[in-house]
Structures are given as structure tokens and as C-alpha cells.
Amino acid sequence: MTALPDQSRLVETAAKLVEAAKRAGADAADAVAFRRIGLSVDIRNGAVEETGRSEGDELALRVFVGNRHASVSTNGLSPADELAIRAVAMAKVAPEDRFAGLAPADRLAKSFPELDLLDPSAPSVEDLIDRATRAEQAALAVPGIAKSGGTSAGWSLSGAVLVTSHGFTGAYMGSRHSVSATVIAGEGTGMERDYDSASKIHASDLPDPAEIGRRAAERAVRRLNPTQMPTGSATVVYDPRVAVSLLGHLAGAVNGSAIARKTSFLQKALGEAIFAPGIRITDDPLRVRGLASRPFDGEGVAAEAFDLVTDGVLQRWFLDSGTARELGLETNGRAVGGGSNPHPSATNLTLLPGDKTPAELIADIGEGLYVTELIGHGANGVTGDYSRGAGGYRIRNGQLAEAVSEITIAGNMRDMFRRLIVANDLEYRYAFNSPTVAIEGMMIAGR
């Protein structure tokens, strides 16, 4: 057990910052006080390589003087009045921004749902060493594994407070437990590397560390002796751990900031069918024990779950107050970065499952590519053009066959989204979660 962050102290600190900003001449202000404690262990070949403990405070203050605003942050050592005077002086010479301002008062959270984001029991260093060691031992026990690439276990506990000058005060705490394993199979120039990891709010939800190690090892062994696929058009199946990257590209394209800047390939797609009928994508900050859950957003707006996509149709953008005003809309509570420079972001984004099992989906495809690894960042959010290095397995006669690597998959995300087919194997492992998905008609550049 460790001492929980003192929320009352954090509230007092943030409130003092806001009061100091008003005394210094700010018309409005908000402040965030954040405290974090972290513990981590790295293991390699049975020996502890590194242990680390971090602990600290962070403060951020945002002030408004008319239509001008500025933000400052500190590690908590600066006096409130000094920080506020500096912020107000910066705001007075900042350019005007007619869209800037605090969130509408009528949208602020009045009550805070219980999301079970805090596991009050803290692991010891010995506990983390045991978790990482079990993962590594299980990985090294798999035939074909040459050596460990390192395993790690970590824990963190954080407390955050938001106070605004128009009456909002909110606070919540959260914990995180994690285990990861990286292993290397084969020998010489034929070595292959793979990994597995898990992160949960509560330690009781973590999978057995040995399972993480075994999965990493089995993936690495299966990747040995890869070949290349022939160049051409084919159906590409994304393993769930890489399918979430497609959700990331979608989230970037429907971010209100990108829409306001006119830098999104989905700029005019609101209300349009961008996926096939039946596709549903949700964003839910209220998921109990969700990795991105929160009772209110970075501006104090009440959290709410909504469909981003319903029956294939794009329903909304991700908005904070500033981008909402710029677009003539209302915030939907997706601000992050309160007290500094809030901007919109997704929370627990989920592509809901379809009807077919992954095996049935692959069997229907017959011939294609199953992707387990993506390389590079070749997704253009402005044009939608998509080109990424990939590795995985060839699909032959409706089954996974030999490993493949050094290939590139390409398409345009507009077309990819419309052709996306969803399997039924959804698991909530990350903040963004997806089942296995297949996309027909992608270009593959191989041999």
C-alpha cells in the first residue's frame, strides 16, 4: 500500500492559481494540478537491468484577457502569484483569438460517475520483478527462442484536479499496472523479434505474466524464415493489435482541430456513409476501468459516451470548446490538456464486432495477407493516402501459411474504410480496441 495523492492539497493549489490569476488581471482562468508516482522494473536474462521510481507535481495555468490567452506550466516550485503575473503579462501581448475561452458553464459536470479507476494496492519492487521474471522465463521456455529482448513491469498512480474561475472544481485518481515482453527467435541473420504487452487499471485484471511471455515467444518463432509476397492486389487482414492503428487514423481525421484547419481527408464527410452498413464505432469515456476513462474532460465538461459511426455513417467530430466555436458547433467533452492548451482527442474508441470468427473471415478470403506488424507512419491525414511497411503471414486456401516480411501495403483510407469487414473477436486491451478486420482490394508491393 502507498499513500494516495492528497487531492485536497491539489485542489487548494489549483484554486490558489486561479485566484492569483484573477488578482493579476485575468478575466477568466483555469488550472490543473497533477501528481504522479511511478515504479518500473526491467529484466533481461534473469537479471534486473534497471529499476526506477518517479514522483512529482505538475501545475498548468491558462488565463484569458479579453480574447487573448496564454498558458504557463511549472513543476510546482513557483509561487502562485508569480506564475499568475507572468501568465497575464503573456496574455496581454498574445494575438486575439475570438474562439478561445472557458467551456460553457451549462456544460460543466455537476456530478462525477464512479468509474473504478483506482486500484489502491501498490506492488512492491519485488512484485514487479516477479511479474517481469515470470514473463521472461515463460518466453525463454518456448522452443526456438534464442534470447530475451527484455521484459518489464510497471505501476503508476496519479491524481488530477481541474479548477476554473467560473465555478468548476473536479478531481479524480487513477492507477495503471503493466507487463511487457520482447523476445528474439532464430540465429544469425535469420533472427526475428516480437513482443506482447498488457496494461490494466487493476492488477487483478492483468493476464498472467507467463501468458504474455509465451505469446511474445510464439509470435517470434512463427515469424522465422519469412518470404515475400508477389506484388499485386489482395485482401489484407489486420490482426487486432495492428487494426487499432486504423482507428487512430480515423480519430485524427475526425478531430475538430483538423477539421477547423481544413487538413482532413474527411473534411466534408459528416453525415456521410464512410464505412459499410452495419459498422459501428463508439467513443466512451465512461467505461468502467477503461484505460482512457474520465468523469469529465480537460475543460470540466461532463463526460458522455456517443457513437462516432452508426451503421457506417459518420456522426460527429471530436470537439473541445474552442474548435466547437470555430466550427459553429457545441463541445462534446473531448478536451485534453486543460490548464494549458486544450485540444480535442478520442477516449476509449472501439470498433464493435461483426458476426464472423477470424477463422471464418480468413476462410472466406481464400488468398491474401494477414498483417501482424506495421512499420513507419505512411498515413497522410490530408489526402487519405496510405502506405506502410508490413509483416505477417500469407493466407493460402483460407488458412494462415508461411511468414512474410519486407512488403508494403497501400491504398486510400476513404476506400479502405468503405471496404472494411469486421470479425467478432473484440477484446478490450487498449484505449483503442478493434477486432480482426479485413480490407479488400489493397495494393501489396513485394517481390
CSV table of C-alpha atoms in Angstrom, one decimal:
chain,number,residue,atom,x,y,z
A,1,MET,CA,0.0,0.0,0.0
A,2,THR,CA,1.3,3.5,-0.8
A,3,ALA,CA,0.0,6.9,0.3
A,4,LEU,CA,-2.6,8.1,-2.1
A,5,PRO,CA,-2.0,11.6,-3.6
A,6,ASP,CA,-3.6,14.3,-1.4
A,7,GLN,CA,-6.5,15.5,-3.5
A,8,SER,CA,-7.4,18.3,-1.1
A,9,ARG,CA,-3.9,19.7,-1.4
A,10,LEU,CA,-4.1,19.5,-5.2
A,11,VAL,CA,-7.5,21.3,-5.1
A,12,GLU,CA,-6.1,24.0,-2.9
A,13,THR,CA,-3.1,24.5,-5.1
A,14,ALA,CA,-5.2,24.8,-8.3
A,15,ALA,CA,-7.7,27.2,-6.6
A,16,LYS,CA,-4.9,29.4,-5.5
A,17,LEU,CA,-3.6,29.7,-9.0
A,18,VAL,CA,-7.0,30.7,-10.4
A,19,GLU,CA,-7.5,33.2,-7.6
A,20,ALA,CA,-4.0,34.7,-8.2
A,21,ALA,CA,-4.7,35.0,-12.0
A,22,LYS,CA,-7.9,37.0,-11.2
A,23,ARG,CA,-5.9,39.3,-8.9
A,24,ALA,CA,-3.3,39.7,-11.6
A,25,GLY,CA,-6.0,41.0,-14.1
A,26,ALA,CA,-7.3,37.9,-15.9
A,27,ASP,CA,-10.9,37.9,-16.9
A,28,ALA,CA,-11.0,34.1,-16.6
A,29,ALA,CA,-8.7,31.3,-15.8
A,30,ASP,CA,-8.4,27.6,-15.3
A,31,ALA,CA,-5.7,25.5,-13.6
A,32,VAL,CA,-4.7,21.9,-13.4
A,33,ALA,CA,-2.7,20.3,-10.6
A,34,PHE,CA,-1.3,16.8,-11.3
A,35,ARG,CA,0.5,14.4,-9.0
A,36,ARG,CA,2.1,11.2,-10.2
A,37,ILE,CA,4.0,8.3,-8.7
A,38,GLY,CA,5.5,5.6,-10.8
A,39,LEU,CA,7.6,2.4,-10.3
A,40,SER,CA,9.2,0.3,-13.1
A,41,VAL,CA,11.5,-2.7,-13.4
A,42,ASP,CA,13.4,-4.0,-16.5
A,43,ILE,CA,14.6,-7.6,-16.6
A,44,ARG,CA,17.0,-9.2,-19.1
A,45,ASN,CA,18.3,-12.8,-18.9
A,46,GLY,CA,17.1,-13.2,-15.4
A,47,ALA,CA,18.9,-10.2,-14.1
A,48,VAL,CA,17.5,-6.8,-13.1
A,49,GLU,CA,18.8,-4.3,-15.6
A,50,GLU,CA,17.1,-1.2,-14.1
A,51,THR,CA,14.5,-0.1,-11.5
A,52,GLY,CA,13.0,3.3,-11.5
A,53,ARG,CA,10.8,5.4,-9.3
A,54,SER,CA,9.4,8.7,-10.3
A,55,GLU,CA,7.3,11.1,-8.2
A,56,GLY,CA,6.4,14.7,-8.8
A,57,ASP,CA,3.9,17.5,-9.2
A,58,GLU,CA,2.9,19.4,-12.3
A,59,LEU,CA,0.9,22.6,-12.5
A,60,ALA,CA,-0.6,24.4,-15.5
A,61,LEU,CA,-2.5,27.7,-15.6
A,62,ARG,CA,-4.4,29.2,-18.5
A,63,VAL,CA,-5.6,32.8,-18.4
A,64,PHE,CA,-7.8,34.9,-20.6
A,65,VAL,CA,-7.6,38.7,-21.0
A,66,GLY,CA,-10.4,39.6,-23.4
A,67,ASN,CA,-9.9,37.5,-26.5
A,68,ARG,CA,-6.3,36.9,-25.7
A,69,HIS,CA,-4.9,34.0,-23.7
A,70,ALA,CA,-1.7,32.4,-22.6
A,71,SER,CA,-0.6,29.3,-20.6
A,72,VAL,CA,2.2,28.6,-18.3
A,73,SER,CA,3.3,25.4,-16.5
A,74,THR,CA,5.6,24.5,-13.7
A,75,ASN,CA,6.8,21.7,-11.5
A,76,GLY,CA,5.1,23.3,-8.5
A,77,LEU,CA,8.0,25.3,-7.1
A,78,SER,CA,6.9,28.7,-8.4
A,79,PRO,CA,4.7,30.8,-6.1
A,80,ALA,CA,1.1,31.2,-7.4
A,81,ASP,CA,1.2,35.0,-7.7
A,82,GLU,CA,4.5,35.0,-9.6
A,83,LEU,CA,3.1,32.4,-12.1
A,84,ALA,CA,-0.2,34.2,-12.5
A,85,ILE,CA,1.5,37.6,-13.1
A,86,ARG,CA,3.7,36.0,-15.8
A,87,ALA,CA,0.8,34.3,-17.5
A,88,VAL,CA,-1.4,37.5,-17.6
A,89,ALA,CA,1.5,39.5,-18.9
A,90,MET,CA,2.0,37.0,-21.7
A,91,ALA,CA,-1.8,37.0,-22.5
A,92,LYS,CA,-1.8,40.8,-22.9
A,93,VAL,CA,0.6,40.7,-25.8
A,94,ALA,CA,-0.8,37.5,-27.4
A,95,PRO,CA,-2.7,37.6,-30.6
A,96,GLU,CA,-6.5,37.8,-30.3
A,97,ASP,CA,-8.4,34.5,-30.6
A,98,ARG,CA,-12.2,35.1,-30.8
A,99,PHE,CA,-12.8,31.3,-30.3
A,100,ALA,CA,-10.8,31.0,-27.1
A,101,GLY,CA,-12.5,30.8,-23.7
A,102,LEU,CA,-13.6,28.5,-20.9
A,103,ALA,CA,-16.2,25.8,-21.6
A,104,PRO,CA,-19.8,26.9,-21.4
A,105,ALA,CA,-20.9,26.9,-17.8
A,106,ASP,CA,-24.1,24.9,-18.5
A,107,ARG,CA,-22.0,22.1,-19.9
A,108,LEU,CA,-19.8,21.6,-16.8
A,109,ALA,CA,-20.0,18.3,-14.9
A,110,LYS,CA,-22.3,18.6,-11.9
A,111,SER,CA,-21.7,15.0,-10.6
A,112,PHE,CA,-18.9,12.5,-11.2
A,113,PRO,CA,-19.7,8.9,-12.0
A,114,GLU,CA,-17.8,6.1,-10.3
A,115,LEU,CA,-15.6,4.5,-13.0
A,116,ASP,CA,-13.4,2.3,-10.7
A,117,LEU,CA,-10.2,3.9,-12.0
A,118,LEU,CA,-8.1,3.4,-8.8
A,119,ASP,CA,-6.5,0.2,-7.5
A,120,PRO,CA,-5.4,1.3,-4.1
A,121,SER,CA,-3.0,-1.6,-3.6
A,122,ALA,CA,0.5,-0.8,-4.9
A,123,PRO,CA,3.0,-3.5,-5.9
A,124,SER,CA,6.5,-3.6,-4.4
A,125,VAL,CA,9.7,-3.7,-6.4
A,126,GLU,CA,9.8,-7.4,-5.6
A,127,ASP,CA,6.3,-7.8,-7.0
A,128,LEU,CA,7.3,-6.1,-10.3
A,129,ILE,CA,10.5,-8.2,-10.5
A,130,ASP,CA,8.4,-11.3,-10.1
A,131,ARG,CA,6.0,-10.3,-12.9
A,132,ALA,CA,8.8,-9.5,-15.3
A,133,THR,CA,10.7,-12.6,-14.4
A,134,ARG,CA,7.7,-14.9,-14.9
A,135,ALA,CA,7.1,-13.3,-18.3
A,136,GLU,CA,10.7,-13.8,-19.4
A,137,GLN,CA,11.0,-17.4,-18.1
A,138,ALA,CA,7.9,-18.4,-19.9
A,139,ALA,CA,9.2,-16.8,-23.1
A,140,LEU,CA,12.6,-18.5,-23.0
A,141,ALA,CA,10.9,-21.9,-22.4
A,142,VAL,CA,9.3,-21.8,-25.9
A,143,PRO,CA,11.4,-23.9,-28.4
A,144,GLY,CA,13.1,-21.8,-31.0
A,145,ILE,CA,13.7,-18.7,-28.8
A,146,ALA,CA,17.3,-17.6,-28.8
A,147,LYS,CA,17.3,-14.9,-26.2
A,148,SER,CA,15.3,-12.3,-24.4
A,149,GLY,CA,14.9,-8.8,-25.7
A,150,GLY,CA,13.9,-7.7,-22.2
A,151,THR,CA,10.8,-7.8,-20.1
A,152,SER,CA,9.4,-5.1,-17.9
A,153,ALA,CA,6.7,-4.5,-15.3
A,154,GLY,CA,5.4,-1.1,-14.1
A,155,TRP,CA,2.9,0.6,-11.9
A,156,SER,CA,1.7,4.2,-11.6
A,157,LEU,CA,-0.7,6.2,-9.5
A,158,SER,CA,-1.9,9.7,-10.4
A,159,GLY,CA,-4.2,12.3,-9.1
A,160,ALA,CA,-5.5,15.2,-11.2
A,161,VAL,CA,-7.5,18.3,-10.3
A,162,LEU,CA,-9.2,21.0,-12.5
A,163,VAL,CA,-10.4,24.3,-11.1
A,164,THR,CA,-11.9,27.1,-13.2
A,165,SER,CA,-12.8,30.7,-12.5
A,166,HIS,CA,-16.5,30.1,-13.4
A,167,GLY,CA,-17.2,27.6,-10.6
A,168,PHE,CA,-15.9,24.2,-11.6
A,169,THR,CA,-13.8,22.0,-9.3
A,170,GLY,CA,-13.2,18.4,-10.1
A,171,ALA,CA,-10.8,15.7,-9.2
A,172,TYR,CA,-10.1,12.0,-9.9
A,173,MET,CA,-7.3,9.5,-9.4
A,174,GLY,CA,-6.2,6.5,-11.5
A,175,SER,CA,-3.8,3.7,-11.4
A,176,ARG,CA,-2.1,1.6,-14.1
A,177,HIS,CA,-0.4,-1.8,-14.0
A,178,SER,CA,1.6,-3.1,-17.0
A,179,VAL,CA,3.7,-6.0,-18.1
A,180,SER,CA,5.6,-6.4,-21.5
A,181,ALA,CA,7.9,-8.9,-23.0
A,182,THR,CA,10.2,-8.8,-26.1
A,183,VAL,CA,12.0,-11.9,-27.4
A,184,ILE,CA,14.2,-12.9,-30.3
A,185,ALA,CA,13.9,-16.2,-32.2
A,186,GLY,CA,16.3,-17.9,-34.6
A,187,GLU,CA,20.0,-17.3,-35.0
A,188,GLY,CA,22.5,-15.3,-37.2
A,189,THR,CA,20.9,-13.3,-39.9
A,190,GLY,CA,17.7,-15.2,-39.6
A,191,MET,CA,16.6,-13.8,-36.2
A,192,GLU,CA,13.1,-12.4,-35.7
A,193,ARG,CA,11.8,-10.3,-32.9
A,194,ASP,CA,8.2,-10.0,-31.5
A,195,TYR,CA,6.5,-8.8,-28.4
A,196,ASP,CA,3.4,-8.8,-26.2
A,197,SER,CA,2.1,-6.5,-23.5
A,198,ALA,CA,-0.8,-5.7,-21.3
A,199,SER,CA,-1.9,-2.6,-19.3
A,200,LYS,CA,-4.8,-2.5,-16.9
A,201,ILE,CA,-6.2,-0.2,-14.2
A,202,HIS,CA,-6.4,-3.0,-11.6
A,203,ALA,CA,-3.7,-5.6,-11.1
A,204,SER,CA,-6.4,-8.3,-10.8
A,205,ASP,CA,-7.3,-7.7,-14.5
A,206,LEU,CA,-3.8,-8.3,-15.8
A,207,PRO,CA,-3.3,-11.6,-17.6
A,208,ASP,CA,-0.8,-14.0,-16.2
A,209,PRO,CA,2.7,-12.6,-17.0
A,210,ALA,CA,3.7,-16.1,-18.2
A,211,GLU,CA,0.9,-15.8,-20.8
A,212,ILE,CA,2.4,-12.6,-22.0
A,213,GLY,CA,5.8,-14.1,-22.3
A,214,ARG,CA,4.5,-17.2,-24.2
A,215,ARG,CA,2.5,-15.1,-26.6
A,216,ALA,CA,5.5,-13.0,-27.4
A,217,ALA,CA,7.7,-16.1,-28.0
A,218,GLU,CA,5.2,-18.0,-30.1
A,219,ARG,CA,4.8,-14.9,-32.3
A,220,ALA,CA,8.5,-14.6,-32.7
A,221,VAL,CA,9.0,-18.2,-33.6
A,222,ARG,CA,6.2,-18.2,-36.1
A,223,ARG,CA,7.9,-15.3,-37.9
A,224,LEU,CA,11.1,-17.3,-38.7
A,225,ASN,CA,12.2,-17.8,-42.3
A,226,PRO,CA,9.9,-15.2,-43.9
A,227,THR,CA,9.4,-14.8,-47.6
A,228,GLN,CA,8.0,-12.0,-49.7
A,229,MET,CA,4.6,-11.9,-51.3
A,230,PRO,CA,4.2,-11.2,-55.0
A,231,THR,CA,3.2,-7.6,-56.0
A,232,GLY,CA,-0.4,-7.2,-56.7
A,233,SER,CA,-3.9,-6.5,-55.3
A,234,ALA,CA,-5.2,-8.6,-52.5
A,235,THR,CA,-7.3,-8.7,-49.4
A,236,VAL,CA,-5.4,-7.7,-46.2
A,237,VAL,CA,-6.5,-8.9,-42.8
A,238,TYR,CA,-5.3,-6.9,-39.8
A,239,ASP,CA,-4.6,-8.6,-36.5
A,240,PRO,CA,-6.4,-6.8,-33.7
A,241,ARG,CA,-3.2,-5.3,-32.3
A,242,VAL,CA,-2.5,-3.5,-35.6
A,243,ALA,CA,-6.1,-2.9,-36.5
A,244,VAL,CA,-6.3,-0.3,-33.8
A,245,SER,CA,-3.9,1.8,-35.9
A,246,LEU,CA,-6.8,2.3,-38.4
A,247,LEU,CA,-8.9,3.7,-35.5
A,248,GLY,CA,-6.0,6.1,-34.8
A,249,HIS,CA,-6.0,7.3,-38.4
A,250,LEU,CA,-9.8,7.8,-38.2
A,251,ALA,CA,-9.6,9.6,-34.9
A,252,GLY,CA,-7.0,12.0,-36.4
A,253,ALA,CA,-9.2,12.7,-39.4
A,254,VAL,CA,-12.3,13.5,-37.4
A,255,ASN,CA,-10.5,15.6,-34.8
A,256,GLY,CA,-12.1,19.0,-34.7
A,257,SER,CA,-8.7,20.7,-34.9
A,258,ALA,CA,-8.0,19.1,-38.3
A,259,ILE,CA,-11.5,20.0,-39.5
A,260,ALA,CA,-11.1,23.6,-38.4
A,261,ARG,CA,-7.7,23.8,-40.2
A,262,LYS,CA,-9.1,22.0,-43.2
A,263,THR,CA,-6.4,19.4,-43.1
A,264,SER,CA,-8.5,16.2,-43.0
A,265,PHE,CA,-9.4,13.9,-45.9
A,266,LEU,CA,-12.8,13.6,-44.2
A,267,GLN,CA,-13.4,17.3,-44.1
A,268,LYS,CA,-16.8,17.2,-45.7
A,269,ALA,CA,-17.8,13.7,-44.6
A,270,LEU,CA,-20.1,14.5,-41.6
A,271,GLY,CA,-23.4,12.7,-42.1
A,272,GLU,CA,-21.9,10.5,-44.9
A,273,ALA,CA,-21.5,6.8,-45.1
A,274,ILE,CA,-17.8,6.4,-44.8
A,275,PHE,CA,-18.0,2.7,-43.8
A,276,ALA,CA,-20.1,-0.2,-44.9
A,277,PRO,CA,-23.6,-0.6,-43.5
A,278,GLY,CA,-23.6,-2.2,-40.0
A,279,ILE,CA,-20.2,-0.7,-38.9
A,280,ARG,CA,-20.5,0.9,-35.5
A,281,ILE,CA,-17.7,2.8,-33.7
A,282,THR,CA,-18.1,4.2,-30.2
A,283,ASP,CA,-16.2,6.5,-28.0
A,284,ASP,CA,-16.9,6.0,-24.3
A,285,PRO,CA,-15.1,7.9,-21.6
A,286,LEU,CA,-17.4,6.3,-19.0
A,287,ARG,CA,-16.3,2.7,-19.5
A,288,VAL,CA,-15.7,1.2,-16.0
A,289,ARG,CA,-11.9,0.5,-15.6
A,290,GLY,CA,-11.3,1.9,-19.1
A,291,LEU,CA,-7.7,2.9,-19.9
A,292,ALA,CA,-8.9,6.3,-21.2
A,293,SER,CA,-11.9,6.8,-19.0
A,294,ARG,CA,-12.6,10.0,-17.1
A,295,PRO,CA,-15.5,11.6,-15.3
A,296,PHE,CA,-15.0,15.0,-17.1
A,297,ASP,CA,-12.8,16.3,-19.8
A,298,GLY,CA,-9.9,18.7,-19.7
A,299,GLU,CA,-12.2,21.7,-19.5
A,300,GLY,CA,-14.6,20.3,-16.9
A,301,VAL,CA,-17.3,19.3,-19.4
A,302,ALA,CA,-19.3,16.3,-18.3
A,303,ALA,CA,-18.2,13.1,-19.9
A,304,GLU,CA,-20.6,11.3,-22.3
A,305,ALA,CA,-20.5,8.3,-24.5
A,306,PHE,CA,-21.5,8.5,-28.1
A,307,ASP,CA,-21.4,6.8,-31.5
A,308,LEU,CA,-18.7,8.2,-33.8
A,309,VAL,CA,-20.0,6.0,-36.6
A,310,THR,CA,-23.5,4.4,-36.7
A,311,ASP,CA,-24.4,2.0,-39.4
A,312,GLY,CA,-21.4,3.2,-41.4
A,313,VAL,CA,-22.4,6.9,-41.2
A,314,LEU,CA,-20.0,9.4,-39.6
A,315,GLN,CA,-22.0,11.1,-36.8
A,316,ARG,CA,-19.7,13.8,-35.3
A,317,TRP,CA,-16.2,15.3,-34.8
A,318,PHE,CA,-14.2,15.2,-31.6
A,319,LEU,CA,-14.6,18.7,-30.2
A,320,ASP,CA,-13.4,20.8,-27.4
A,321,SER,CA,-14.9,24.3,-26.7
A,322,GLY,CA,-12.5,26.3,-28.9
A,323,THR,CA,-12.8,24.1,-32.0
A,324,ALA,CA,-16.6,23.8,-31.4
A,325,ARG,CA,-16.9,27.6,-31.5
A,326,GLU,CA,-14.8,27.8,-34.6
A,327,LEU,CA,-17.0,25.2,-36.4
A,328,GLY,CA,-20.3,26.7,-35.1
A,329,LEU,CA,-21.0,23.6,-33.0
A,330,GLU,CA,-21.0,22.6,-29.3
A,331,THR,CA,-18.3,20.8,-27.4
A,332,ASN,CA,-18.8,17.1,-26.9
A,333,GLY,CA,-16.5,16.8,-24.0
A,334,ARG,CA,-13.4,15.6,-25.7
A,335,ALA,CA,-10.8,18.2,-24.5
A,336,VAL,CA,-7.5,17.1,-23.1
A,337,GLY,CA,-4.7,19.4,-21.8
A,338,GLY,CA,-6.8,21.6,-19.5
A,339,GLY,CA,-5.0,24.4,-17.8
A,340,SER,CA,-2.6,24.7,-20.8
A,341,ASN,CA,-3.8,24.4,-24.4
A,342,PRO,CA,-6.8,22.1,-24.6
A,343,HIS,CA,-7.4,20.3,-27.8
A,344,PRO,CA,-9.8,17.5,-28.8
A,345,SER,CA,-9.0,13.8,-28.6
A,346,ALA,CA,-10.7,10.5,-28.5
A,347,THR,CA,-11.1,8.5,-25.3
A,348,ASN,CA,-12.0,4.7,-25.3
A,349,LEU,CA,-12.5,4.3,-29.0
A,350,THR,CA,-14.0,1.0,-30.1
A,351,LEU,CA,-14.8,-0.7,-33.4
A,352,LEU,CA,-17.7,-3.0,-32.4
A,353,PRO,CA,-17.5,-6.7,-33.6
A,354,GLY,CA,-19.2,-8.3,-36.5
A,355,ASP,CA,-20.6,-11.8,-36.8
A,356,LYS,CA,-17.8,-14.0,-38.3
A,357,THR,CA,-15.0,-15.5,-36.4
A,358,PRO,CA,-11.5,-14.6,-37.6
A,359,ALA,CA,-11.1,-18.2,-39.0
A,360,GLU,CA,-14.3,-17.8,-41.0
A,361,LEU,CA,-13.2,-14.4,-42.3
A,362,ILE,CA,-9.9,-15.8,-43.4
A,363,ALA,CA,-11.5,-18.9,-44.9
A,364,ASP,CA,-13.8,-16.7,-47.0
A,365,ILE,CA,-10.8,-14.7,-48.3
A,366,GLY,CA,-9.0,-17.7,-49.6
A,367,GLU,CA,-5.9,-15.9,-50.7
A,368,GLY,CA,-4.4,-12.8,-49.1
A,369,LEU,CA,-2.2,-11.3,-46.4
A,370,TYR,CA,-2.6,-11.4,-42.6
A,371,VAL,CA,-0.7,-8.4,-41.0
A,372,THR,CA,0.7,-8.6,-37.5
A,373,GLU,CA,3.3,-5.8,-37.8
A,374,LEU,CA,3.2,-2.3,-39.3
A,375,ILE,CA,6.3,-0.2,-39.9
A,376,GLY,CA,6.5,3.6,-40.5
A,377,HIS,CA,3.9,6.3,-40.4
A,378,GLY,CA,2.8,6.4,-44.0
A,379,ALA,CA,-0.8,7.6,-43.5
A,380,ASN,CA,-1.5,11.1,-44.9
A,381,GLY,CA,-4.3,12.7,-42.9
A,382,VAL,CA,-4.8,15.4,-45.6
A,383,THR,CA,-5.2,13.2,-48.7
A,384,GLY,CA,-6.1,9.8,-47.0
A,385,ASP,CA,-3.2,8.1,-48.9
A,386,TYR,CA,-1.9,5.1,-47.0
A,387,SER,CA,1.4,3.2,-47.5
A,388,ARG,CA,3.1,1.3,-44.7
A,389,GLY,CA,5.7,-1.4,-44.4
A,390,ALA,CA,4.2,-4.7,-43.1
A,391,GLY,CA,4.9,-8.2,-41.9
A,392,GLY,CA,2.8,-11.2,-41.1
A,393,TYR,CA,1.6,-14.3,-42.8
A,394,ARG,CA,0.4,-15.2,-46.2
A,395,ILE,CA,-3.2,-16.6,-46.4
A,396,ARG,CA,-3.4,-19.7,-48.6
A,397,ASN,CA,-6.5,-21.7,-49.2
A,398,GLY,CA,-8.3,-19.9,-46.4
A,399,GLN,CA,-5.7,-20.5,-43.8
A,400,LEU,CA,-2.6,-18.8,-42.4
A,401,ALA,CA,0.5,-20.1,-44.1
A,402,GLU,CA,4.2,-19.0,-44.2
A,403,ALA,CA,5.6,-15.8,-42.6
A,404,VAL,CA,6.1,-12.9,-44.9
A,405,SER,CA,8.1,-9.6,-44.4
A,406,GLU,CA,9.6,-6.7,-46.3
A,407,ILE,CA,6.4,-5.8,-48.0
A,408,THR,CA,4.4,-2.6,-48.4
A,409,ILE,CA,0.6,-2.3,-48.3
A,410,ALA,CA,-1.1,0.7,-49.8
A,411,GLY,CA,-4.4,2.2,-50.6
A,412,ASN,CA,-6.5,5.3,-49.7
A,413,MET,CA,-8.2,5.4,-46.4
A,414,ARG,CA,-11.5,6.6,-47.9
A,415,ASP,CA,-11.7,3.4,-50.0
A,416,MET,CA,-10.2,1.2,-47.2
A,417,PHE,CA,-12.9,2.3,-44.7
A,418,ARG,CA,-15.7,1.6,-47.1
A,419,ARG,CA,-14.4,-1.9,-47.8
A,420,LEU,CA,-13.6,-2.8,-44.2
A,421,ILE,CA,-15.1,-6.1,-42.9
A,422,VAL,CA,-15.2,-6.8,-39.1
A,423,ALA,CA,-14.8,-10.1,-37.2
A,424,ASN,CA,-16.2,-11.0,-33.8
A,425,ASP,CA,-13.1,-11.2,-31.7
A,426,LEU,CA,-13.2,-7.9,-29.9
A,427,GLU,CA,-11.1,-7.7,-26.7
A,428,TYR,CA,-10.7,-4.6,-24.5
A,429,ARG,CA,-6.9,-4.5,-24.3
A,430,TYR,CA,-6.0,-0.9,-25.0
A,431,ALA,CA,-7.6,2.6,-25.1
A,432,PHE,CA,-8.4,2.0,-28.8
A,433,ASN,CA,-9.8,-1.5,-29.4
A,434,SER,CA,-10.7,-3.4,-32.6
A,435,PRO,CA,-11.5,-6.9,-33.6
A,436,THR,CA,-9.8,-8.5,-36.5
A,437,VAL,CA,-10.7,-6.7,-39.7
A,438,ALA,CA,-10.3,-7.4,-43.5
A,439,ILE,CA,-9.9,-4.9,-46.3
A,440,GLU,CA,-10.4,-6.0,-49.9
A,441,GLY,CA,-8.5,-4.6,-52.9
A,442,MET,CA,-5.4,-3.3,-51.2
A,443,MET,CA,-2.1,-3.0,-53.2
A,444,ILE,CA,0.8,-5.1,-52.0
A,445,ALA,CA,4.3,-4.4,-53.1
A,446,GLY,CA,6.6,-7.4,-52.6
A,447,ARG,CA,8.9,-9.2,-54.9
